[in-house]
mmCIF file of C-alpha atoms in Angstrom:
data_model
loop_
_atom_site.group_PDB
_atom_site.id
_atom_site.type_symbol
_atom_site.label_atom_id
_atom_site.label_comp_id
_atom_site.label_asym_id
_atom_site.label_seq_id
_atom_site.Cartn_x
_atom_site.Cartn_y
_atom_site.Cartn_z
ATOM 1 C CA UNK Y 25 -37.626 87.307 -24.052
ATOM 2 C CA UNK Y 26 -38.425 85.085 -27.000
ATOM 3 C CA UNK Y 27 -34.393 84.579 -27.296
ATOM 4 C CA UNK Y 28 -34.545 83.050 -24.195
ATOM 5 C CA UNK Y 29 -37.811 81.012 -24.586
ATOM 6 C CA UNK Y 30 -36.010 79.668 -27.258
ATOM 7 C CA UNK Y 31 -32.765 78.896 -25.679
ATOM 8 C CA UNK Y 32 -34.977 77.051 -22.617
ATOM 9 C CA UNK Y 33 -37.051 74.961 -25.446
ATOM 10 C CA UNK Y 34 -33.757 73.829 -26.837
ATOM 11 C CA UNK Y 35 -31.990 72.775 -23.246
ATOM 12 C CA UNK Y 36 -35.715 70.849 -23.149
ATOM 13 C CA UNK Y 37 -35.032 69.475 -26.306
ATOM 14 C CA UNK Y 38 -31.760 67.530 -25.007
ATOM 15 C CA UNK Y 39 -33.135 66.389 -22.130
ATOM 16 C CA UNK Y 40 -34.915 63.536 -23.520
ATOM 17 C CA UNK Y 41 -31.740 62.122 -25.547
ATOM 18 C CA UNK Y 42 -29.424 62.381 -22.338
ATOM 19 C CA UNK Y 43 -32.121 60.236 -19.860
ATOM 20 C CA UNK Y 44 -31.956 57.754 -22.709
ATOM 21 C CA UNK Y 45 -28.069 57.478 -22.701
ATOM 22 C CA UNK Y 46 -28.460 57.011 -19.438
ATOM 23 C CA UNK Y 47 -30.711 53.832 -19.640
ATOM 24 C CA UNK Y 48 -28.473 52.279 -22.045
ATOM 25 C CA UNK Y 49 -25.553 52.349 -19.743
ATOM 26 C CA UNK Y 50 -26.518 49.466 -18.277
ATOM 27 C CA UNK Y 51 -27.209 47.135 -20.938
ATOM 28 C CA UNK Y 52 -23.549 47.725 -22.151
ATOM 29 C CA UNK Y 53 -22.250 46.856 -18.836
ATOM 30 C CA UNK Y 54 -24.170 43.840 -18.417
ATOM 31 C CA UNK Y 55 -23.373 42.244 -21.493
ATOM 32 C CA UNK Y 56 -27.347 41.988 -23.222
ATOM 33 C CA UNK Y 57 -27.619 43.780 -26.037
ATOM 34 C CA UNK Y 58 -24.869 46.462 -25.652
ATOM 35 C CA UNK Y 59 -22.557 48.094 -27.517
ATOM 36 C CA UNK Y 60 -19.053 50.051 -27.545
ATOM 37 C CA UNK Y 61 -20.907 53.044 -28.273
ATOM 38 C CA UNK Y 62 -23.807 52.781 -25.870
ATOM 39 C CA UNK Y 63 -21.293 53.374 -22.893
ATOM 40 C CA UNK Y 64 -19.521 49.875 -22.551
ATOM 41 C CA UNK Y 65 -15.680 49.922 -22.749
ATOM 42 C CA UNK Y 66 -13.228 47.473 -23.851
ATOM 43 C CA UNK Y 67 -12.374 47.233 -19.888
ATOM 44 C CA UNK Y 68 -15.637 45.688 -19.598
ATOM 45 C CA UNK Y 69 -14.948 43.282 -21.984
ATOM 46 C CA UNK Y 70 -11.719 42.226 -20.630
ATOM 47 C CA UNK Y 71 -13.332 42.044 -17.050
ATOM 48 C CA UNK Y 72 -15.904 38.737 -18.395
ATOM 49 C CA UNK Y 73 -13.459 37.221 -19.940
ATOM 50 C CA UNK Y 74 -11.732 35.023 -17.450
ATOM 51 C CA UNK Y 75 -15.161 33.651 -16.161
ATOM 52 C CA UNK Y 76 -15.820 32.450 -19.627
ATOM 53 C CA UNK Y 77 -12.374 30.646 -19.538
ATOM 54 C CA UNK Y 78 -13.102 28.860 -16.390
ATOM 55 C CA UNK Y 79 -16.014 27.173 -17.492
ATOM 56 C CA UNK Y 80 -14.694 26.149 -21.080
ATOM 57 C CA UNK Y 81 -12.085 24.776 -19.520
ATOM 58 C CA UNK Y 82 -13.438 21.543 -18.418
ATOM 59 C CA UNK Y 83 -11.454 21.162 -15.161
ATOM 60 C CA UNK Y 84 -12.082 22.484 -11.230
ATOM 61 C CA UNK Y 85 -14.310 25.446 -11.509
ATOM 62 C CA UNK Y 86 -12.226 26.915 -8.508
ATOM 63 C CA UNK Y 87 -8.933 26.481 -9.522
ATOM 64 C CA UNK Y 88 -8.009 25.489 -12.472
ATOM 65 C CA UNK Y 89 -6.625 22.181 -12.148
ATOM 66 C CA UNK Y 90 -7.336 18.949 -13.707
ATOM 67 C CA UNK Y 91 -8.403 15.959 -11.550
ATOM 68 C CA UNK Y 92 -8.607 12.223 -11.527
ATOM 69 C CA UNK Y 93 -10.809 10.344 -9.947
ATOM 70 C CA UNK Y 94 -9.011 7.448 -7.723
ATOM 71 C CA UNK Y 95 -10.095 3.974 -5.752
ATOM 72 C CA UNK Y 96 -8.099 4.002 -2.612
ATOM 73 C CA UNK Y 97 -8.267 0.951 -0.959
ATOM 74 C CA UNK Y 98 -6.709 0.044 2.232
ATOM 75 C CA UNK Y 99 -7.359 -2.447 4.848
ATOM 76 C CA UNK Y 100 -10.713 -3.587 3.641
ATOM 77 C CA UNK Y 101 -11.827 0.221 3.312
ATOM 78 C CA UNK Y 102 -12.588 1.822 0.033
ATOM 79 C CA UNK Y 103 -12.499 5.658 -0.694
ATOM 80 C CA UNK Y 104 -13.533 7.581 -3.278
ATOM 81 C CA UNK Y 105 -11.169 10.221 -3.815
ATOM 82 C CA UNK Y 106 -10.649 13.609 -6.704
ATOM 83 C CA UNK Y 107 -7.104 14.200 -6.924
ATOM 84 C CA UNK Y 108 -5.291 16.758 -9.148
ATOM 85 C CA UNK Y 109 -3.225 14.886 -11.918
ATOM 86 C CA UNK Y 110 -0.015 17.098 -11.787
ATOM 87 C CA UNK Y 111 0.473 16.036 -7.601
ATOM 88 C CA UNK Y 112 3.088 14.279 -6.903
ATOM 89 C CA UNK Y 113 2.852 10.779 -4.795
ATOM 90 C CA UNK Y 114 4.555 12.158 -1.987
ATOM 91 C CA UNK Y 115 0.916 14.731 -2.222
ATOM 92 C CA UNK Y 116 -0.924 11.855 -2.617
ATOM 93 C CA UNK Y 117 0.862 10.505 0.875
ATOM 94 C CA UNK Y 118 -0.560 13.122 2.671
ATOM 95 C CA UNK Y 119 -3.908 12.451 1.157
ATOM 96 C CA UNK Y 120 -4.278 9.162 2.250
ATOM 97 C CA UNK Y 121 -2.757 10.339 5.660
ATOM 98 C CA UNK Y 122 -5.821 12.705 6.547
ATOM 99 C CA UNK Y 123 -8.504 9.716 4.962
ATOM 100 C CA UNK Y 124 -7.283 6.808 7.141
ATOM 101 C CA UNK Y 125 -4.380 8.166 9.918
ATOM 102 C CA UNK Y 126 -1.812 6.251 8.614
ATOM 103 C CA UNK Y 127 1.267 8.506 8.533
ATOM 104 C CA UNK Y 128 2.788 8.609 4.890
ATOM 105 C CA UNK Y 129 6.604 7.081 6.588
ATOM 106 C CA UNK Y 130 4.611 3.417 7.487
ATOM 107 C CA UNK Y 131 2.117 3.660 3.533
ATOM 108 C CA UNK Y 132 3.591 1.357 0.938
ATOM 109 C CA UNK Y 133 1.447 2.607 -1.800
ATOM 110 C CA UNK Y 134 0.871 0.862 -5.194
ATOM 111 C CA UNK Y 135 -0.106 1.428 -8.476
ATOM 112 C CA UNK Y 136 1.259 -0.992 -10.829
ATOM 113 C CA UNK Y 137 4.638 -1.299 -8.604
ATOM 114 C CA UNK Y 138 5.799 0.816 -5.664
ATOM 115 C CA UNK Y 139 4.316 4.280 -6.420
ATOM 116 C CA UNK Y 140 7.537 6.677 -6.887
ATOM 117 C CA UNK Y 141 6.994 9.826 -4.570
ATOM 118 C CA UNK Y 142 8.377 12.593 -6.801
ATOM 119 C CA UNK Y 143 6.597 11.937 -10.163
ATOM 120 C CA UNK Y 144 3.318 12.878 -10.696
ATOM 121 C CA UNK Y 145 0.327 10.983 -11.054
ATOM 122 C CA UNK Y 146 0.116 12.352 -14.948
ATOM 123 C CA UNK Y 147 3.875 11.099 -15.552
ATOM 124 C CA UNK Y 148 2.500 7.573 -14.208
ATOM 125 C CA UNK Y 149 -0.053 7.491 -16.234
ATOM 126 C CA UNK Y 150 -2.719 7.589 -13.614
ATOM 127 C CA UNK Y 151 -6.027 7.800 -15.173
ATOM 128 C CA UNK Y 152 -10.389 7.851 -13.850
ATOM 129 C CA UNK Y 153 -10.940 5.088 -12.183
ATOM 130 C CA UNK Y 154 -7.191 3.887 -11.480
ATOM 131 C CA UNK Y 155 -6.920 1.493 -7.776
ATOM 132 C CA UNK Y 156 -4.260 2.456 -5.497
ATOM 133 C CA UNK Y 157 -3.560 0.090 -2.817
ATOM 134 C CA UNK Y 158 -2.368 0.954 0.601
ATOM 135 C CA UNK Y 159 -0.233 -1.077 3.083
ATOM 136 C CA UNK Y 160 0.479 -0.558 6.607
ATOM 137 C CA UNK Y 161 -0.700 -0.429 9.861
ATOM 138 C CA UNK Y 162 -1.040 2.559 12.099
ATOM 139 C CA UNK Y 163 0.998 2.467 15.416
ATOM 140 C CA UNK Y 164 -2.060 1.865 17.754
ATOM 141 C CA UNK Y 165 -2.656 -0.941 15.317
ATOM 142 C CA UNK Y 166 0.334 -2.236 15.843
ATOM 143 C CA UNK Y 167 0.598 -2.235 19.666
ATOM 144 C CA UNK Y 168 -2.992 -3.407 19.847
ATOM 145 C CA UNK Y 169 -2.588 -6.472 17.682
ATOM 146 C CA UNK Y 170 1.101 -7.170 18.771
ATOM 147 C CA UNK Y 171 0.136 -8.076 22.301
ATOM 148 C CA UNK Y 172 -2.419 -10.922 21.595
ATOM 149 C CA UNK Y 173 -0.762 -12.376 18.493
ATOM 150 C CA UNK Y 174 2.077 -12.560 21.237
ATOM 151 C CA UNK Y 175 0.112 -14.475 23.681
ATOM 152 C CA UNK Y 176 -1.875 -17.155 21.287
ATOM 153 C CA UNK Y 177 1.852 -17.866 20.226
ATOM 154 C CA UNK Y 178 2.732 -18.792 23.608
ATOM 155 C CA UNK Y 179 -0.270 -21.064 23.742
ATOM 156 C CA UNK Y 180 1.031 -22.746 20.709
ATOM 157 C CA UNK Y 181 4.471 -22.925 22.110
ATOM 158 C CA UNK Y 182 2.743 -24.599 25.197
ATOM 159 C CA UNK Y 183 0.969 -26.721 23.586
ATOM 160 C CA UNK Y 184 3.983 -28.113 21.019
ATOM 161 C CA UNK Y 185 5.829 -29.060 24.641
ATOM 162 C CA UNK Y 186 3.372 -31.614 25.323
ATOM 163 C CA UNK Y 187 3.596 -33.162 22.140
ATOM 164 C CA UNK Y 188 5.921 -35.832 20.279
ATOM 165 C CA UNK Y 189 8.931 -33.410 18.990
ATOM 166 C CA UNK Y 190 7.978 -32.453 15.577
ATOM 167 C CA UNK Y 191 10.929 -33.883 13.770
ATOM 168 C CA UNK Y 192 10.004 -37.426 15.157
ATOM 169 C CA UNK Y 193 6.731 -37.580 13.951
ATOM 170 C CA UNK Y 194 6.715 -39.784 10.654
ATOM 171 C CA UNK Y 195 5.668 -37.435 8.506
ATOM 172 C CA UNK Y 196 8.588 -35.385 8.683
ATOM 173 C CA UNK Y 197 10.835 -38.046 9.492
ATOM 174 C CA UNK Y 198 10.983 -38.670 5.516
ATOM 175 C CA UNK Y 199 12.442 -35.130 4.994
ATOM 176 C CA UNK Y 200 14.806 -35.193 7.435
ATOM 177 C CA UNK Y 201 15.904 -38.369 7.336
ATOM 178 C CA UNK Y 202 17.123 -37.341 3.389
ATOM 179 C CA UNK Y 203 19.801 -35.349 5.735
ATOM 180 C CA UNK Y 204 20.704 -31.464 5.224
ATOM 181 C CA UNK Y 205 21.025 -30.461 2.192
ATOM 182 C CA UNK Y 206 24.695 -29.472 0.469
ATOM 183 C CA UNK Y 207 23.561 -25.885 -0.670
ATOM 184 C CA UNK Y 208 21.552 -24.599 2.493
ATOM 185 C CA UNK Y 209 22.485 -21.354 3.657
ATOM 186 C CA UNK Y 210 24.568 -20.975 6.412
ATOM 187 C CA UNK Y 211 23.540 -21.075 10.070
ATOM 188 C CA UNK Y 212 24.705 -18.949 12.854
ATOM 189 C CA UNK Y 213 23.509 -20.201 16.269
ATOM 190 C CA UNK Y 214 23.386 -18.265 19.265
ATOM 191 C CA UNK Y 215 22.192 -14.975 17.128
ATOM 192 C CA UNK Y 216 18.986 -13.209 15.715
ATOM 193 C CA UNK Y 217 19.535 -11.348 12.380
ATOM 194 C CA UNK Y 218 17.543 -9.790 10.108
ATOM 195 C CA UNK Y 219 15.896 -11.150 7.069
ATOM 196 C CA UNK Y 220 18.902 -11.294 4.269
ATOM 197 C CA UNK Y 221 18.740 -9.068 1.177
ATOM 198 C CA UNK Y 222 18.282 -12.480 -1.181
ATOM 199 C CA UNK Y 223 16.201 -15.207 -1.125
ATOM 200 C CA UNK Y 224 16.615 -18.089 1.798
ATOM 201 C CA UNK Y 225 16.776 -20.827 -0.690
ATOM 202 C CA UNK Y 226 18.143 -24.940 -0.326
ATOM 203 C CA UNK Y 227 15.636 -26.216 2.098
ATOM 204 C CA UNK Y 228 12.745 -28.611 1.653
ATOM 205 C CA UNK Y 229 9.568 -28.631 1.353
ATOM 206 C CA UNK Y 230 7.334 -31.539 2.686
ATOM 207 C CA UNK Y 231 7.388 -33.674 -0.367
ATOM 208 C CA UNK Y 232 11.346 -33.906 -0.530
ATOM 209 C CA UNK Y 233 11.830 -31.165 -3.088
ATOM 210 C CA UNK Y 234 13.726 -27.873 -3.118
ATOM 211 C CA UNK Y 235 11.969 -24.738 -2.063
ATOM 212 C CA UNK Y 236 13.262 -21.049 -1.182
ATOM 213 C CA UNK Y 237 11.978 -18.059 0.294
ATOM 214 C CA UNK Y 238 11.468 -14.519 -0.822
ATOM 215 C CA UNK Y 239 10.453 -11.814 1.216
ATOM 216 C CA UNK Y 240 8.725 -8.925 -0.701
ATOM 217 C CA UNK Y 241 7.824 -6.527 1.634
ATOM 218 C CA UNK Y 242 7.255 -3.620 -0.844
ATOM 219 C CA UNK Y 243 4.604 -5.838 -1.756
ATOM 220 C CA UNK Y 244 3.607 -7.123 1.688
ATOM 221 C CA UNK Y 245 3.959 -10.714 0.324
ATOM 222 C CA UNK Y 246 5.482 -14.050 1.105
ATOM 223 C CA UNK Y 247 6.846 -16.202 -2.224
ATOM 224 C CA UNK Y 248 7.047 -19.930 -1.728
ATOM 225 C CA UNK Y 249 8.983 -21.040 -5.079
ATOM 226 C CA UNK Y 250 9.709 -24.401 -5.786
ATOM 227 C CA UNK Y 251 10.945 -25.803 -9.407
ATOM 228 C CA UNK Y 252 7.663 -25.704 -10.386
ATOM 229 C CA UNK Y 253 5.952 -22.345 -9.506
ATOM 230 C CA UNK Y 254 6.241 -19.719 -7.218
ATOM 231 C CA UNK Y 255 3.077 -18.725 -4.705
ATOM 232 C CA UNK Y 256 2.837 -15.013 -3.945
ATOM 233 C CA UNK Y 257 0.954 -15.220 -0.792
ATOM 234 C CA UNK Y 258 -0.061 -11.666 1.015
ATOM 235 C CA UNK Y 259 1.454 -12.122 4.485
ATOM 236 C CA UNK Y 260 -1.835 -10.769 6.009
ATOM 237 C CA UNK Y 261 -3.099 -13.893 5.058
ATOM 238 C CA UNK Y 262 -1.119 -16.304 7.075
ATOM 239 C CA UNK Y 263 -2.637 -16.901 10.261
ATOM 240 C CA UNK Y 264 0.634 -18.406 12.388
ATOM 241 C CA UNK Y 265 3.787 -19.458 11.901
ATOM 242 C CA UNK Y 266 5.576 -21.870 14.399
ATOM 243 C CA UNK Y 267 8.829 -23.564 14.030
ATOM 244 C CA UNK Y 268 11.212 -26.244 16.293
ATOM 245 C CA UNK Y 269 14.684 -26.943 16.140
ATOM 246 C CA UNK Y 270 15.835 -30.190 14.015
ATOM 247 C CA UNK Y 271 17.150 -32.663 16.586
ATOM 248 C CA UNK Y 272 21.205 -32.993 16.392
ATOM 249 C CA UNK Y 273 20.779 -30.249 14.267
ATOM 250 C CA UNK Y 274 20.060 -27.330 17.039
ATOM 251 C CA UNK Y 275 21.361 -24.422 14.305
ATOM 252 C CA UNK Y 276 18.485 -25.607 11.841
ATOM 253 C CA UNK Y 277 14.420 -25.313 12.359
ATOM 254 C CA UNK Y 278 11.831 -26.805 10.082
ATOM 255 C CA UNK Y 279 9.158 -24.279 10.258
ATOM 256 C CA UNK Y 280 5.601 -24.075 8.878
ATOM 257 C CA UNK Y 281 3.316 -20.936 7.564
ATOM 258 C CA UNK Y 282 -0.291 -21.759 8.452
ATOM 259 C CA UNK Y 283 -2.581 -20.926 5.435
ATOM 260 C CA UNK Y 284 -5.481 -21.890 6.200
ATOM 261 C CA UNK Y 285 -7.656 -22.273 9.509
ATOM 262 C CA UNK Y 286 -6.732 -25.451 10.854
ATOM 263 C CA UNK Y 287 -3.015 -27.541 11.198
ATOM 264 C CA UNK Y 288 -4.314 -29.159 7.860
ATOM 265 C CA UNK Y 289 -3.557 -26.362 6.031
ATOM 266 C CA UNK Y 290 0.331 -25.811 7.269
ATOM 267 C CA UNK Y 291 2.685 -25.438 4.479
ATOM 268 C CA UNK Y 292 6.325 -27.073 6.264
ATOM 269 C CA UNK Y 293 9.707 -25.903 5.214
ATOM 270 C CA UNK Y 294 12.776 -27.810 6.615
ATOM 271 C CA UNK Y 295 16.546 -26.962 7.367
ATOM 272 C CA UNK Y 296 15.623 -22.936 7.473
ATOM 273 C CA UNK Y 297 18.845 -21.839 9.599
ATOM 274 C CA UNK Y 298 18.043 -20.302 13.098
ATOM 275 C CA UNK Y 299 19.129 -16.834 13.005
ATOM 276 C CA UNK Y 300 16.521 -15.696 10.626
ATOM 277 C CA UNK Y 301 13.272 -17.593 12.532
ATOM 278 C CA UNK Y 302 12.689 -14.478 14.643
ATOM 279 C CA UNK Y 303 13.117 -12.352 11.887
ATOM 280 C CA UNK Y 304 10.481 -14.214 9.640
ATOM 281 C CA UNK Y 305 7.835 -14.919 12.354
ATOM 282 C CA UNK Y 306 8.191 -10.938 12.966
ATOM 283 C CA UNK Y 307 8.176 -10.056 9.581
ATOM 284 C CA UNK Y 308 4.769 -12.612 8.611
ATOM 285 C CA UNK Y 309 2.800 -11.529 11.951
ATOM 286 C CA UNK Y 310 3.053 -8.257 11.788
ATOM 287 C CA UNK Y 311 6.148 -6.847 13.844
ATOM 288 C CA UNK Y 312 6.819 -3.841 10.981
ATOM 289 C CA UNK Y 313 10.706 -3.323 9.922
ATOM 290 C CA UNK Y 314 9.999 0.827 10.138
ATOM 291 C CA UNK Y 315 11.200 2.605 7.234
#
C-alpha cells in the first residue's frame, strides 16, 4: 500500500513539468521567445525564412520582380504605369495594347529612338520616371477620321477650280519662272508610287532656294531641310496639304503643307514629281502604310 502511494505521488509529481512543456510548444513555433529545446525544430526555422526574404528584398511583395515606374503617353493621354524591368518591349506592346486598344502591329513606340522589341527595358536603360511615347491610330480611328478628311479635301479641290491656277498667280510665278531645276528627281506620269526610301530632294522652296523632303515615319515626322536648317515637324500637326500640276509641266506639282490655321501659314514646295503626291498627302493626313 504505501509502495503504491508512493509510486501515485511520483506520477503526480511529473504532471506539473509535462503541462508546462506543453505551454511552451507554442512559443517555439511562433517565433517569441522560443527555443530549439522548448519544442521548435530547425523545420520551423526554415519555414519563416522565405517571408523574411520577400520583404528585404525591396521589390513586388508578390513576386519577386523589380519594377519601374513609366509615363506612357499617347494621343494626348497620359498613364501611369509599374512595369517589371527585365520585360521585354515586345511585353511592354501588349501593355500598352490592354491601356489604350491600339494593337502592338500599328504602336511605334519610343524611348530615345524606336524602342527594340526583344531587349529589355533594363538593357535600355529604362529607369523611374522614363516617357515612352506612343504612335498610331486604332483602326476605328482610322476609318472614322479618313472619311471627313476625305471630304473637306474635296471642298478644297472645289474651291482651287474656281480660282486663278496656282502657278499663275505672281507669287509663284518667281519660282517657276527660274525653270525646273537640273537635279530634280525624276517624274513618272501616269503612275502613283510609294514614298521612295531617300529623301525627295532638288525642288524649291518659295524664296528660290533648294529644299528636300524626308519622311520619318518611325518618328511620325515630316523634315523640311533647306541649306540652312532642317524643321522636324510631327505630321499630326499639319492640317492639309493640297497640290496642282505646274502648267507645261503636267509630270511636276508645286505642293504646299499647311502649318498653321489659315492659307497664311502654307509652307510651298515646287517641281515635287507627280507619282509621289498621293503617296505624301496619304502619308501627312493620316492614310497609315500598315506594318
Amino acid at each position: 500500500m504505501a509502495a503504491a502511494a508512493a509510486s501515485a505521488a511520483a506520477d503526480g509529481a511529473e504532471e506539473p513539468g509535462m503541462e508546462a512543456e506543453a505551454q511552451e510548444l507554442p512559443l517555439g513555433c511562433g517565433g517569441e521567445g522560443g527555443s530549439p529545446a522548448a519544442g521548435r525544430s530547425p523545420e520551423g526555422e526554415e519555414r519563416r525564412d522565405p517571408p523574411q526574404a520577400s520583404v528585404s528584398n525591396g521589390g513586388d511583395a508578390e513576386s519577386g520582380k523589380e519594377l519601374v515606374e513609366l509615363k506612357v503617353i499617347w494621343n494626348k493621354n497620359k498613364y501611369d504605369v509599374k512595369f517589371c524591368l527585365d520585360s521585354t518591349g515586345a511585353e511592354l506592346k501588349q501593355k500598352i495594347h490592354s491601356l489604350t486598344g491600339l494593337p502592338p502591329a500599328m504602336q511605334k513606340v519610343m524611348f530615345k529612338g524606336l524602342l527594340p522589341e526583344e531587349k529589355t527595358l533594363r538593357e535600355i536603360k529604362v529607369t523611374n520616371g522614363a516617357k515612352i511615347m506612343v504612335v498610331g491610330s486604332t483602326i476605328n480611328d482610322v476609318l472614322a477620321v479618313n472619311t471627313p478628311k476625305e471630304a473637306a479635301q474635296q471642298e478644297v479641290k472645289a474651291e482651287e477650280n474656281k480660282k486663278e491656277p496656282l502657278c499663275r498667280q505672281k507669287q509663284h510665278r518667281k519660282v517657276l519662272d527660274k525653270g525646273k531645276p537640273d537635279d530634280v528627281m525624276p517624274s513618272v506620269k501616269g503612275v502613283q508610287e510609294r514614298l521612295p526610301t531617300v529623301p525627295l530632294s532638288g525642288m524649291y522652296n518659295k524664296s528660290g532656294g533648294k529644299v528636300r523632303l524626308t519622311f520619318k515615319l518611325e518618328q511620325d515626322q515630316l523634315w523640311i531641310g533647306t541649306k540652312e536648317r532642317t524643321e522636324k515637324l510631327p505630321m499630326g500637326s499639319i492640317k492639309n496639304v493640297v497640290s496642282e500640276p505646274i502648267e507645261g509641266h503636267e509630270d511636276y506639282h508645286m505642293m504646299a503643307f499647311q502649318l498653321g490655321p489659315t492659307e497664311a501659314s502654307y509652307y510651298w514646295v515646287y517641281w515635287v514629281p507627280t507619282q509621289y503626291v498621293d503617296a505624301i498627302k496619304d502619308t501627312v493626313l493620316g492614310k497609315w502604310q500598315y506594318f
